[in-house]
GROMACS .gro file of C-alpha atoms in nm:
model
   67
    1MET     CA    1  -1.433  -0.099  -1.176
    2THR     CA    2  -1.235   0.170  -1.387
    3THR     CA    3  -0.906   0.269  -1.487
    4GLU     CA    4  -0.940   0.701  -1.346
    5ASN     CA    5  -0.674   0.538  -1.148
    6THR     CA    6  -0.372   0.527  -1.314
    7ASN     CA    7  -0.319   0.834  -1.382
    8ARG     CA    8  -0.340   0.930  -1.014
    9GLN     CA    9  -0.060   0.860  -0.741
   10PRO     CA   10  -0.151   0.614  -0.493
   11THR     CA   11  -0.209   0.736  -0.155
   12HIS     CA   12  -0.127   0.438   0.064
   13ARG     CA   13   0.172   0.129  -0.018
   14LEU     CA   14   0.145  -0.191   0.102
   15TYR     CA   15   0.348  -0.480   0.242
   16SER     CA   16   0.403  -0.819   0.293
   17VAL     CA   17   0.625  -0.774   0.711
   18LYS     CA   18   0.763  -1.104   0.780
   19GLY     CA   19   0.859  -1.204   1.135
   20GLU     CA   20   0.870  -0.878   1.407
   21GLY     CA   21   1.001  -0.597   1.581
   22LYS     CA   22   1.381  -0.515   1.440
   23ASN     CA   23   1.400  -0.833   1.300
   24SER     CA   24   1.121  -0.768   1.108
   25ARG     CA   25   1.081  -0.798   0.653
   26TRP     CA   26   0.906  -0.527   0.422
   27ILE     CA   27   0.816  -0.606   0.053
   28GLU     CA   28   0.612  -0.345  -0.159
   29ILE     CA   29   0.356  -0.542  -0.250
   30GLY     CA   30   0.099  -0.335  -0.420
   31ALA     CA   31  -0.050   0.009  -0.396
   32ALA     CA   32  -0.363   0.170  -0.271
   33TRP     CA   33  -0.528   0.495  -0.394
   34ALA     CA   34  -0.837   0.653  -0.158
   35ASN     CA   35  -1.179   0.594  -0.382
   36ARG     CA   36  -1.344   0.988  -0.401
   37ASP     CA   37  -1.622   0.940  -0.159
   38GLY     CA   38  -1.385   0.853   0.099
   39GLU     CA   39  -1.554   0.529   0.130
   40GLY     CA   40  -1.246   0.288   0.120
   41PHE     CA   41  -0.981   0.257  -0.131
   42SER     CA   42  -0.907   0.051  -0.429
   43ILE     CA   43  -0.648  -0.137  -0.399
   44LYS     CA   44  -0.370  -0.335  -0.659
   45LEU     CA   45  -0.187  -0.570  -0.590
   46ASP     CA   46   0.190  -0.735  -0.790
   47VAL     CA   47   0.161  -1.034  -0.564
   48VAL     CA   48  -0.032  -1.167  -0.342
   49PRO     CA   49   0.184  -1.309   0.012
   50MET     CA   50   0.169  -1.682   0.174
   51ASP     CA   51   0.052  -1.542   0.444
   52GLY     CA   52  -0.185  -1.294   0.419
   53HIS     CA   53  -0.002  -1.064   0.650
   54ILE     CA   54  -0.072  -0.696   0.436
   55VAL     CA   55   0.004  -0.378   0.583
   56MET     CA   56  -0.186  -0.042   0.444
   57ARG     CA   57   0.003   0.245   0.504
   58ALA     CA   58   0.111   0.665   0.361
   59PRO     CA   59   0.397   0.678   0.181
   60LYS     CA   60   0.687   0.859   0.342
   61THR     CA   61   0.835   1.222   0.128
   62LYS     CA   62   1.183   1.158   0.135
   63ASP     CA   63   1.274   1.327   0.421
   64GLY     CA   64   1.068   1.101   0.591
   65GLY     CA   65   0.746   1.275   0.669
   66GLN     CA   66   0.394   1.198   0.529
   67GLN     CA   67   0.273   1.274   0.236
   0.00000   0.00000   0.00000
């Protein structure tokens, strides 16, 4: 594993999601970088959720669109 991702912005954010629907709570727990070969991701977790439910999403811009 290399540290080459430290100079690039993450391509995705990782969240722990508690609950469902409008009552759900999303907590950002880490980030992911797409591998250069397009075959996967390098993931950095700041915390690991106890329930094991992790959602990976592309970050949105301030106007609500995808980056």
